[in-house]
Coordinates of C-alpha atoms in Angstrom, one line a residue:
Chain A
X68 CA -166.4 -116.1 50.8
X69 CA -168.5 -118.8 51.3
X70 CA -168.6 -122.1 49.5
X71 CA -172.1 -122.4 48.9
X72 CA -172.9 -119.7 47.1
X73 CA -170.4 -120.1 44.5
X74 CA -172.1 -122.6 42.1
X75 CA -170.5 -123.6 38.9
X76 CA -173.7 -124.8 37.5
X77 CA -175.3 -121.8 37.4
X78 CA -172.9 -120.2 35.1
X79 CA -173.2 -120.6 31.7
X80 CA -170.6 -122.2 29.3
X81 CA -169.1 -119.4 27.7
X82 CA -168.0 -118.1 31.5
X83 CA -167.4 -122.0 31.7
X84 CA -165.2 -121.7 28.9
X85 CA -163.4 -118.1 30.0
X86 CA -162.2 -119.6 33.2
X87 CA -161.2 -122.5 31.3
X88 CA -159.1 -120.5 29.2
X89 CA -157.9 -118.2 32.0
X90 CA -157.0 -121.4 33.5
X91 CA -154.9 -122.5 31.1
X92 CA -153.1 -119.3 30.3
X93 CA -152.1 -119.3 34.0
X94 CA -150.8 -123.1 33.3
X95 CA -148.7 -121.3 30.0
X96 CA -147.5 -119.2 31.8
X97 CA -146.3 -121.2 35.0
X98 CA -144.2 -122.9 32.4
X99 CA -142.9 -120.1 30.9
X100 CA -141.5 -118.6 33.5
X101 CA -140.0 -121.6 34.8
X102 CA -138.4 -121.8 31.7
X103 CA -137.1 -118.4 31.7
X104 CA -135.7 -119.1 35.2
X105 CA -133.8 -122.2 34.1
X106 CA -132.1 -120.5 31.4
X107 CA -130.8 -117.1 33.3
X108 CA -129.5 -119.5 35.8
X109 CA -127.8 -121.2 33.0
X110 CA -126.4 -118.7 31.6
X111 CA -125.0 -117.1 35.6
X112 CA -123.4 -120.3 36.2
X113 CA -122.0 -120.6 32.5
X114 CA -123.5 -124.2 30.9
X115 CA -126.1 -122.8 28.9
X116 CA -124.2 -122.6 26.0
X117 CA -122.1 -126.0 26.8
X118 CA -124.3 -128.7 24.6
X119 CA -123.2 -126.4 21.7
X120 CA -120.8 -128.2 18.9
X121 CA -118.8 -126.7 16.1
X122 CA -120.5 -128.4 12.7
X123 CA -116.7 -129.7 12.4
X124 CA -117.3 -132.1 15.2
X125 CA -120.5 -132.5 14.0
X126 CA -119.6 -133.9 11.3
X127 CA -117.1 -136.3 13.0
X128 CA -119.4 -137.8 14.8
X129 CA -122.6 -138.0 12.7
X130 CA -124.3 -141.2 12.6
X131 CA -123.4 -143.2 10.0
X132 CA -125.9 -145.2 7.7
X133 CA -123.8 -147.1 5.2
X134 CA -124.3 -151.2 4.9
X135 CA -121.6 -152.6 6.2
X136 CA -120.6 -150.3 8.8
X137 CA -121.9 -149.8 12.2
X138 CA -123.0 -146.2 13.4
X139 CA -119.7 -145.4 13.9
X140 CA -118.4 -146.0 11.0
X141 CA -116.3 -149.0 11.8
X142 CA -116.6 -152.1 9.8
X143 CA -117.7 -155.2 11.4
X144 CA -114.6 -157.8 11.3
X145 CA -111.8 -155.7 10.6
X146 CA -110.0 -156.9 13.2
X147 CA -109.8 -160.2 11.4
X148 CA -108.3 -159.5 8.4
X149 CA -105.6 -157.4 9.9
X150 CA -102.4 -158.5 11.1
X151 CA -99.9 -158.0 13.9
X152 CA -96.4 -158.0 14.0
X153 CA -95.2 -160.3 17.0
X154 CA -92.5 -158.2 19.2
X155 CA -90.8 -161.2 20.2
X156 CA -90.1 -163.3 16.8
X157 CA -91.3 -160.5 14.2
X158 CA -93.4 -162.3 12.5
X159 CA -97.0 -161.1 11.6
X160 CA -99.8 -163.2 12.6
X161 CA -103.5 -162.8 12.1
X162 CA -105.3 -160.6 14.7
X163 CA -107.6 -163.5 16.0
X164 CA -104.6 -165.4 16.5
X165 CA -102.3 -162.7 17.7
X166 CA -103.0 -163.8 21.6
X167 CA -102.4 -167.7 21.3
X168 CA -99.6 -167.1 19.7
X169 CA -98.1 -164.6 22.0
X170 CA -98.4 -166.8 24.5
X171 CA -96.8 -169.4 23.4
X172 CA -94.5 -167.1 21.6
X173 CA -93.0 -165.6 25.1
X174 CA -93.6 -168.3 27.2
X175 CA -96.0 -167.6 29.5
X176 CA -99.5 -169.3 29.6
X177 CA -100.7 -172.5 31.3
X178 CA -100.3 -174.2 28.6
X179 CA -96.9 -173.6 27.3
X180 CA -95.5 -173.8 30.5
X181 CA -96.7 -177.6 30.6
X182 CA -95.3 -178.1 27.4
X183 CA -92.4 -176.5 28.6
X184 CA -91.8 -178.7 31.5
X185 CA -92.4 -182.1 29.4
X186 CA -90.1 -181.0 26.9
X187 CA -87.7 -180.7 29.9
X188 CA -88.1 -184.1 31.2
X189 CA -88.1 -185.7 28.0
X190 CA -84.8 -183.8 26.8
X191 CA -83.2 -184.7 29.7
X192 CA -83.6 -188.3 29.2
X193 CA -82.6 -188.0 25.7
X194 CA -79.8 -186.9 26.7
X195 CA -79.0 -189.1 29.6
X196 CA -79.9 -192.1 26.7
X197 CA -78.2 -190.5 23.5
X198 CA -75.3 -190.4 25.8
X199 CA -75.0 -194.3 26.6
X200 CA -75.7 -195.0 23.0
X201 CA -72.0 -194.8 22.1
X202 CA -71.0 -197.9 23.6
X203 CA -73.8 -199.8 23.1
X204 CA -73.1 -202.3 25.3
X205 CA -74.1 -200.0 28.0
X206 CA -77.3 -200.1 27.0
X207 CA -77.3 -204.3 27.2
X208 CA -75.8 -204.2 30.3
X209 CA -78.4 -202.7 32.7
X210 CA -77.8 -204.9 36.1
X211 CA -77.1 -201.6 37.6
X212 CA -80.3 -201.9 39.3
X213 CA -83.5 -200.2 39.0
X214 CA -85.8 -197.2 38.1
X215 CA -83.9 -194.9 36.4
X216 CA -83.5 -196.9 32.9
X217 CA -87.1 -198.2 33.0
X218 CA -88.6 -194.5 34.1
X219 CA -86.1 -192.9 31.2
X220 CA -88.0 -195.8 28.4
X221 CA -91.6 -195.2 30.0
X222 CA -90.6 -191.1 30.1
X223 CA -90.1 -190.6 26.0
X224 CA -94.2 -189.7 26.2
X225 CA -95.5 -190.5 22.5
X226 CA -98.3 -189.7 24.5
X227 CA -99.6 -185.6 24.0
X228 CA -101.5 -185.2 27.8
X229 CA -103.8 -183.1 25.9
X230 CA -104.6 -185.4 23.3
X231 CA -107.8 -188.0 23.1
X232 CA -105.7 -191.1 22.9
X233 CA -105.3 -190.2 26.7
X234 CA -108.4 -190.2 27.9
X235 CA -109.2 -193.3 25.1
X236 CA -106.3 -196.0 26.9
X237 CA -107.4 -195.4 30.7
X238 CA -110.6 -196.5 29.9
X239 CA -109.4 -200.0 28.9
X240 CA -107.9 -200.4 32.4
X241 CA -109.8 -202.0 35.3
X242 CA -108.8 -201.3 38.8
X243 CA -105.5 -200.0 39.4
X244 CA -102.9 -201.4 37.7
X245 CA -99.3 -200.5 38.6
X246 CA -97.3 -200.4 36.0
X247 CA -99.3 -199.3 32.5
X248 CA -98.7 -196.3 31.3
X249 CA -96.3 -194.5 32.8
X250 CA -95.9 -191.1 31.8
X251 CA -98.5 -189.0 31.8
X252 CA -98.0 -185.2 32.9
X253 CA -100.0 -185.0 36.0
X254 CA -100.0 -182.5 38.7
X255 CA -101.7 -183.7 41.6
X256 CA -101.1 -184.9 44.8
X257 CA -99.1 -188.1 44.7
X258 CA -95.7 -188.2 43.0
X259 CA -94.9 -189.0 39.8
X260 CA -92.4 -191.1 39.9
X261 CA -91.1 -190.2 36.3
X262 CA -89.2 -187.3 37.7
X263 CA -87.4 -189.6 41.1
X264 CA -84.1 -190.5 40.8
X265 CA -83.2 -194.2 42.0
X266 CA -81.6 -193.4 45.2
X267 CA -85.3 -191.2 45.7
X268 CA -87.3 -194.2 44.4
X269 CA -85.7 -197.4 46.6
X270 CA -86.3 -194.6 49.7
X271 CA -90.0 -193.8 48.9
X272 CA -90.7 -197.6 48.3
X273 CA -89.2 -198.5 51.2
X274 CA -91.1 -195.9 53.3
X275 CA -94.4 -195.5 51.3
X276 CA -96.5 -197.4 49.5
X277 CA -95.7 -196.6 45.8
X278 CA -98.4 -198.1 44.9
X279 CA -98.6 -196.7 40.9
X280 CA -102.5 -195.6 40.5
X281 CA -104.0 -196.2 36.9
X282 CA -105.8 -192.9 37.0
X283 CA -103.1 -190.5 37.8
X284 CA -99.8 -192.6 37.0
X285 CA -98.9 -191.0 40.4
X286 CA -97.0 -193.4 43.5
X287 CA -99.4 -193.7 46.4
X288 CA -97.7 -191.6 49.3
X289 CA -99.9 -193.6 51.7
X290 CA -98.4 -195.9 54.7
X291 CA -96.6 -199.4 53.4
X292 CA -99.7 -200.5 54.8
X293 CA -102.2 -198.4 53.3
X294 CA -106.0 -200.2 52.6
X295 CA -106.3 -199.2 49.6
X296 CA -103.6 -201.0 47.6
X297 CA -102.9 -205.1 48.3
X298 CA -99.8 -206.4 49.3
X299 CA -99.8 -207.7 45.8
X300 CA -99.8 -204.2 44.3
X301 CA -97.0 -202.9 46.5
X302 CA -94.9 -206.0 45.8
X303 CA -95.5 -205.7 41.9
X304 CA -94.3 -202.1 42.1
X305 CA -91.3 -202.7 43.4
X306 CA -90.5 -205.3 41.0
X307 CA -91.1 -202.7 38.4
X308 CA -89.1 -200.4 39.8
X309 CA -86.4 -202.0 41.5
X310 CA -86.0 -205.8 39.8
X311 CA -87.6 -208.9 40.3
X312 CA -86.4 -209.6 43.5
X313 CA -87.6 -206.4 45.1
X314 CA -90.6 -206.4 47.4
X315 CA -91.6 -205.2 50.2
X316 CA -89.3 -203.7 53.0
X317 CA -90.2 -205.7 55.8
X318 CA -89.4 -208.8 54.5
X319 CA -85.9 -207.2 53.0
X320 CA -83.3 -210.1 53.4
X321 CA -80.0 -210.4 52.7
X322 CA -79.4 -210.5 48.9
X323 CA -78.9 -213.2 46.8
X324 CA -78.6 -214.1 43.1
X325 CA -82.0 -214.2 41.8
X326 CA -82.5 -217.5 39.9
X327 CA -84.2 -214.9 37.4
X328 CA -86.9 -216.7 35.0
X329 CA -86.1 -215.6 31.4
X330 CA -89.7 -216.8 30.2
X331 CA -91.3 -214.9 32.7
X332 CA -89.5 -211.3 31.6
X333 CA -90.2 -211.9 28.0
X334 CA -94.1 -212.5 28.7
X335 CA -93.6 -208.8 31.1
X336 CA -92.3 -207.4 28.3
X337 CA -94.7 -208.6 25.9
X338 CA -97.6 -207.6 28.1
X339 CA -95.6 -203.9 28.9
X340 CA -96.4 -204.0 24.8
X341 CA -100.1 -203.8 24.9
X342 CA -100.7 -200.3 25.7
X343 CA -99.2 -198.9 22.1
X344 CA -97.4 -196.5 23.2
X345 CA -94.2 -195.5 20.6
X346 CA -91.9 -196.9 22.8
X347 CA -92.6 -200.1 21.0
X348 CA -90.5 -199.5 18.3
X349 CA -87.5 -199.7 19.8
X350 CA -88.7 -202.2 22.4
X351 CA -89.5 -204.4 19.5
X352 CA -86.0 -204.6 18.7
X353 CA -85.3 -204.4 22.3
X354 CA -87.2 -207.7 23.1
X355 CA -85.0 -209.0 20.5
X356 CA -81.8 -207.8 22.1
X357 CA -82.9 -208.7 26.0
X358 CA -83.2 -212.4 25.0
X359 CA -79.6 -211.8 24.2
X360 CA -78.2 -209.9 27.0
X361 CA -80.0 -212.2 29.5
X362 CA -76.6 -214.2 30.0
X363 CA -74.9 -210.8 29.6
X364 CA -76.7 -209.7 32.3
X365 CA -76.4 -212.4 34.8
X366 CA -72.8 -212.5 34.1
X367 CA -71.4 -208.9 34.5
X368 CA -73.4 -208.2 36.9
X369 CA -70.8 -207.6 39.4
X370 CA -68.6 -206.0 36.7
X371 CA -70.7 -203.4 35.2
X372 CA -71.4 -201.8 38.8
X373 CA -69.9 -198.7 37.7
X374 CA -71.7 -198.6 34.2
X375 CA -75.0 -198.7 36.0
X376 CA -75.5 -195.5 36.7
X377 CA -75.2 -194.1 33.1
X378 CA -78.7 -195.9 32.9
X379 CA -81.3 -193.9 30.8
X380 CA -81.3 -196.3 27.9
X381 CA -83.5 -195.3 25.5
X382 CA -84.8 -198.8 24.4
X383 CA -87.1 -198.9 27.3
X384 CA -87.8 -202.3 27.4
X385 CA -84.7 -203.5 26.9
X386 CA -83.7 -201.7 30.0
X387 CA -86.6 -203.7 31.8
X388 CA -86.0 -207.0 31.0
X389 CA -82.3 -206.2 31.8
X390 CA -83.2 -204.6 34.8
X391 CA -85.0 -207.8 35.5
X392 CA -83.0 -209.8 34.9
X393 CA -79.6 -208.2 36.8
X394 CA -81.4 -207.2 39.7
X395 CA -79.8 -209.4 42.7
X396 CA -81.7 -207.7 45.8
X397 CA -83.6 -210.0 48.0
X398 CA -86.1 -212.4 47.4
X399 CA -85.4 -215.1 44.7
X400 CA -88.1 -214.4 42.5
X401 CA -91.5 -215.5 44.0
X402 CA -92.9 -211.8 43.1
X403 CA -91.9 -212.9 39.3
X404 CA -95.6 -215.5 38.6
X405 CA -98.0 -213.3 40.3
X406 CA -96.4 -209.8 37.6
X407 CA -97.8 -211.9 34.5
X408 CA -101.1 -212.7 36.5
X409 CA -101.7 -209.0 36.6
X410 CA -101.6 -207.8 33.0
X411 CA -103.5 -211.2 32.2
X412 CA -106.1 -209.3 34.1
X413 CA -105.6 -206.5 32.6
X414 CA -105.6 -208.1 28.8
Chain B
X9 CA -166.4 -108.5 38.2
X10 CA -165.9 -109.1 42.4
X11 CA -168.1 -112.3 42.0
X12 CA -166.0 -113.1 39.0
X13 CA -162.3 -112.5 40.4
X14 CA -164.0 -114.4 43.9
X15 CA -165.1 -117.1 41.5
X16 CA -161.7 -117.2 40.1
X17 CA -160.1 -117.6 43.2
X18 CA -162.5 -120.5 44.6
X19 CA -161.7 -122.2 41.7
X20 CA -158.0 -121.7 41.8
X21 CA -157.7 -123.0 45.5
X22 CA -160.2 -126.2 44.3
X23 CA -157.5 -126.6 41.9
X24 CA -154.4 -126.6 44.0
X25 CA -156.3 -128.6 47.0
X26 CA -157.3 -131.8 45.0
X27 CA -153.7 -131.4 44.2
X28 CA -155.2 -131.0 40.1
X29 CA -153.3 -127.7 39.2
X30 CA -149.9 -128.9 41.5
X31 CA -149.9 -132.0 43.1
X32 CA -150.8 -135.1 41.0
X33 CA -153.9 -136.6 40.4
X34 CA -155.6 -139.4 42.7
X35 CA -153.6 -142.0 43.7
X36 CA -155.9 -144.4 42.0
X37 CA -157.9 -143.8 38.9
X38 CA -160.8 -145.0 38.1
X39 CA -161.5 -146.1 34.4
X40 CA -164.3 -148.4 33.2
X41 CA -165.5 -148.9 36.8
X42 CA -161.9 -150.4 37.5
X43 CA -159.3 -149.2 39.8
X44 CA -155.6 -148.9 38.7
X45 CA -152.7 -147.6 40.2
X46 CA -149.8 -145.2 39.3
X47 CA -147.6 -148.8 38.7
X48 CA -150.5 -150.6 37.2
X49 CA -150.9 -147.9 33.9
X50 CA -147.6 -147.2 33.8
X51 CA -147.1 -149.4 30.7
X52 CA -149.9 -147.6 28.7
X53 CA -148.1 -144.4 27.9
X54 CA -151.5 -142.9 26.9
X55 CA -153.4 -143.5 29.9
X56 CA -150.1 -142.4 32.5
X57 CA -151.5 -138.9 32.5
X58 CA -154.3 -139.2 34.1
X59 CA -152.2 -139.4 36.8
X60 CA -150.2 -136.2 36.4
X61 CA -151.9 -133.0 37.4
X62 CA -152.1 -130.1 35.0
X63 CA -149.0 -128.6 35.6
X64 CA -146.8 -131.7 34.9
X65 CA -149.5 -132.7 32.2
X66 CA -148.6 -129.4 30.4
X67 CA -144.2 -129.5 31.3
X68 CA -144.3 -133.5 29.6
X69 CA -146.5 -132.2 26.7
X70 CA -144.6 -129.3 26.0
X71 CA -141.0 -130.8 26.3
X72 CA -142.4 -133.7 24.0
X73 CA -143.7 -131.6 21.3
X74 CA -140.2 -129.8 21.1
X75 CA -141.3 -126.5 22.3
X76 CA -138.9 -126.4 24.8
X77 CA -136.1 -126.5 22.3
X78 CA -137.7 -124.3 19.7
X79 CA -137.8 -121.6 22.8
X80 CA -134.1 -122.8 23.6
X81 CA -133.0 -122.1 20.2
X82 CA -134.6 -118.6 20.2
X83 CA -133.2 -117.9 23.8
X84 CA -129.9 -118.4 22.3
X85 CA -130.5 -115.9 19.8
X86 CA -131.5 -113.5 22.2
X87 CA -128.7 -114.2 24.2
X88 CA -126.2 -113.5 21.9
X89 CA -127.9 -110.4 20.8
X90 CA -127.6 -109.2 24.1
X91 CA -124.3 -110.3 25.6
X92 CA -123.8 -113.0 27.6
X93 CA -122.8 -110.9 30.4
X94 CA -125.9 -108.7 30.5
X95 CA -128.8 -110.6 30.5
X96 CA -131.5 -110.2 33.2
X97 CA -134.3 -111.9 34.2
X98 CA -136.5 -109.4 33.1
X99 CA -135.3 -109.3 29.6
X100 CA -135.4 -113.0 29.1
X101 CA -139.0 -113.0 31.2
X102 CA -140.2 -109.8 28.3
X103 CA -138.7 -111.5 25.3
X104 CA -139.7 -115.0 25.8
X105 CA -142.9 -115.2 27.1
X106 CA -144.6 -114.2 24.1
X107 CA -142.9 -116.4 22.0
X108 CA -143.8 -119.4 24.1
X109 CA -147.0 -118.7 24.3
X110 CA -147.9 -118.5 20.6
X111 CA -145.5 -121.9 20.3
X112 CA -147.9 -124.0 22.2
X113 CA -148.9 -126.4 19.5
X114 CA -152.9 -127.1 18.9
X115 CA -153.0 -130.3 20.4
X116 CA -151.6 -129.8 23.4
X117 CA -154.1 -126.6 24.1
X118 CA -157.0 -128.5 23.4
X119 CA -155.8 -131.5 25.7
X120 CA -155.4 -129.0 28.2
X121 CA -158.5 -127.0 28.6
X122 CA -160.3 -131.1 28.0
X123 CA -158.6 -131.8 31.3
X124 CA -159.5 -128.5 32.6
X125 CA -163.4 -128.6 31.6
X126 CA -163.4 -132.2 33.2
X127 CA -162.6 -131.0 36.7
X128 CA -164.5 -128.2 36.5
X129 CA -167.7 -130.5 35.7
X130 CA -166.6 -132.2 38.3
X131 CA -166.4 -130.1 41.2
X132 CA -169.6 -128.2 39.9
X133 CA -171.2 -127.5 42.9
X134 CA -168.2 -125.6 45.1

């Protein structure tokens, strides 16, 4: 057939509109069939029937339309208002609070764990403290030499490490500054040296810097001549720690009696005062008592040897100023002006 | 009635060569003396069809109107009357074609033979 002579326009529109029509029945019936097709196959390989559901299930499921409720039915904070029983203590606790509470509940959590491990090292210099306070003058005695007494009185944390008070007292310290604040809970590089014992201590200070930073409350692990802390700093440190005559291991000498200044302790303790931490209760009555035990100090020194290791005493400062004051290692005392200098500084 | 059936069939193959009966429509379309493409209309539900020929024009229209499901529904019927087992193609080909035909809604019949009467205007001289 040949193209040309087939011309549309010579038809007229009712034969227009027939093949039109014809046209579109074809198209109706293209889909019709192909409908018919899909559902015999369907029904050969078994799903045609499948999006069928019993009105029961129907019903379940229908969507609902109430205020209030969601399309499912549920209501919006149920889970609010209803409470769980704890497996561990029984008790029932609100929903929304059901997981902080379990945590803390059984133990497990960052943060319990935290609070776990202060409660530790504050229990266990209760105890090592409670324990001296039976014969008090254990307590006044405190030549036996360094660290542990001072680090069980800067260990009783009044201080929560989660609470803003933190944050609020490093901000009044400049620089690094050795021997403010002692006990935070910190977990970073660096040691802590709340958790040394005084045989550790004397070792690390005689090997490492020590140096205490302001920031972290943690002993500088760096070289006894490490650039970033002073001479000054290391010296001041070991003071703290280890007695008035302490400083730096390479100019140990043989031990003498420290002349030991008593007006310069009381001004350390009084500047030990300013960060307000709790521990100033009792130190308040322990200022009291060092003044006292000064000559005590001096004088048993030798005596009380074997009472020195009970330390922990739980008036902190006391334990300082007595520390102080008994400590007989090495230099006579030139460390003792420059200490004062520092918290001026810091004041 | 040769010229008519011959007629027919020129038509028919114009129809499945521009790709208007099978195949879809131009690539581009042309509206207002502007060119779009398939990606360009495809936010204006009401201009997308230009771009489906007349066999997916009629599936999407149908299926949209619920006809499919009306002739589902009915199928089902017939189905069950006959046993699930025993159903041919024949039978379902006999008793449902009818039916679909007389379901095809108004509107979508007139759309139809529009789009229909536009390509044949179109390709007036064969």
């Amino acid at each position: 057939m040949k193209m040309e002579e087939m011309s549309l326009s010579g038809l007229d529109n009712s034969k227009l509109e027939a093949i039109a029509q014809e046209i579109y029945a074809d198209l109706v019936e293209d889909s019709c069939l192909g409908f018919c097709f899909e559902v015999h196959r369907a029904v050969k390989c078994g799903y045609f029937f499948l999006d069928d559901t019993d009105p029961d299930s129907m019903k379940d499921f229908e969507i609902v339309d109430q205020p209030g409720l969601d399309i499912f039915g549920q209501v919006f904070n149920q889970w609010k208002s209803k409470e769980c029983v704890c497996p561990n203590c029984s008790r029932s606790i609100a929903a929304s609070r059901f997981a902080p509470h379990l945590e803390k509940c059984l133990g497990m959590g960052r943060n319990s764990s935290r609070i776990a491990n202060r409660r530790i090292a504050n229990s266990n210099n209760m105890n090592k403290s409670e324990s001296d306070q039976e014969d008090n003058d254990d307590i006044n005695d405190n030549d036996w030499s360094y660290g542990s007494e001072k680090k069980a009185k800067k260990r009783k944390s009044d201080k929560n490490p989660n609470s803003p008070r933190r944050s609020k007292s490093l901000k009044h310290k400049n620089g690094e500054l050795s021997n403010s604040d002692p006990f935070k809970y910190s977990n970073s590089t660096g040691i802590s040296y709340e958790t040394l014992g005084p045989e550790e201590l004397r070792s690390l200070l005689t090997t490492q810097c020590g140096v205490i930073s302001e920031h972290t409350k943690k002993m500088c692990t760096r070289s006894l001549r490490c650039p970033q802390h002073t001479d000054e700093q290391r010296r001041t440190v070991r003071i703290y720690f280890l007695g008035p005559s302490a400083v730096l291991p390479e100019v140990e000498s043989s031990l003498d009696n420290d002349s030991f200044d008593m007006t310069d302790s009381q001004a350390l303790i009084s500047r030990l005062q300013w960060d307000g931490s709790s521990d100033l209760s009792p130190s308040d009555s322990g200022s009291s008592k060092t003044s006292e035990n000064q000559g005590w100090g001096l004088g048993t020194n030798s005596s009380e040897s074997r009472k020195t290791k009970k330390k922990k005493s739980h008036l902190s400062l006391v334990g300082t100023a007595s520390g102080l004051g008994s400590n007989k290692k090495k230099k006579p005392k030139p460390p003792a002006p420059p200490t004062p200098s520092i918290y001026d500084d810091v004041n | 009635m040769n010229k008519d059936a011959q007629m027919r069939a020129a038509i028919n193959q114009k129809l499945i060569e521009t790709g208007e009966r099978e195949r879809p429509y131009p690539q581009v379309a042309e509206i207002s003396s502007s060119k779009f493409t398939f990606h360009q209309l495809s936010k204006e539900p009401h201009l997308i069809t230009i771009f489906l020929s007349l066999k997916e024009l009629l599936r999407a229209k149908l299926i949209e109107c619920g006809w499919k499901d009306q002739l589902k529904a009915h199928c089902k019927e017939v189905i069950k009357e006959k046993g699930l087992e025993h159903v041919t193609v024949d039978d379902l080909v006999a008793e449902i074609t009818p039916k679909g035909r007389a379901l095809v809604p108004d509107s979508v019949k007139k759309e139809l033979l529009q789009r229909i009467r536009t390509f044949l205007a179109q390709h007036a001289s064969l």
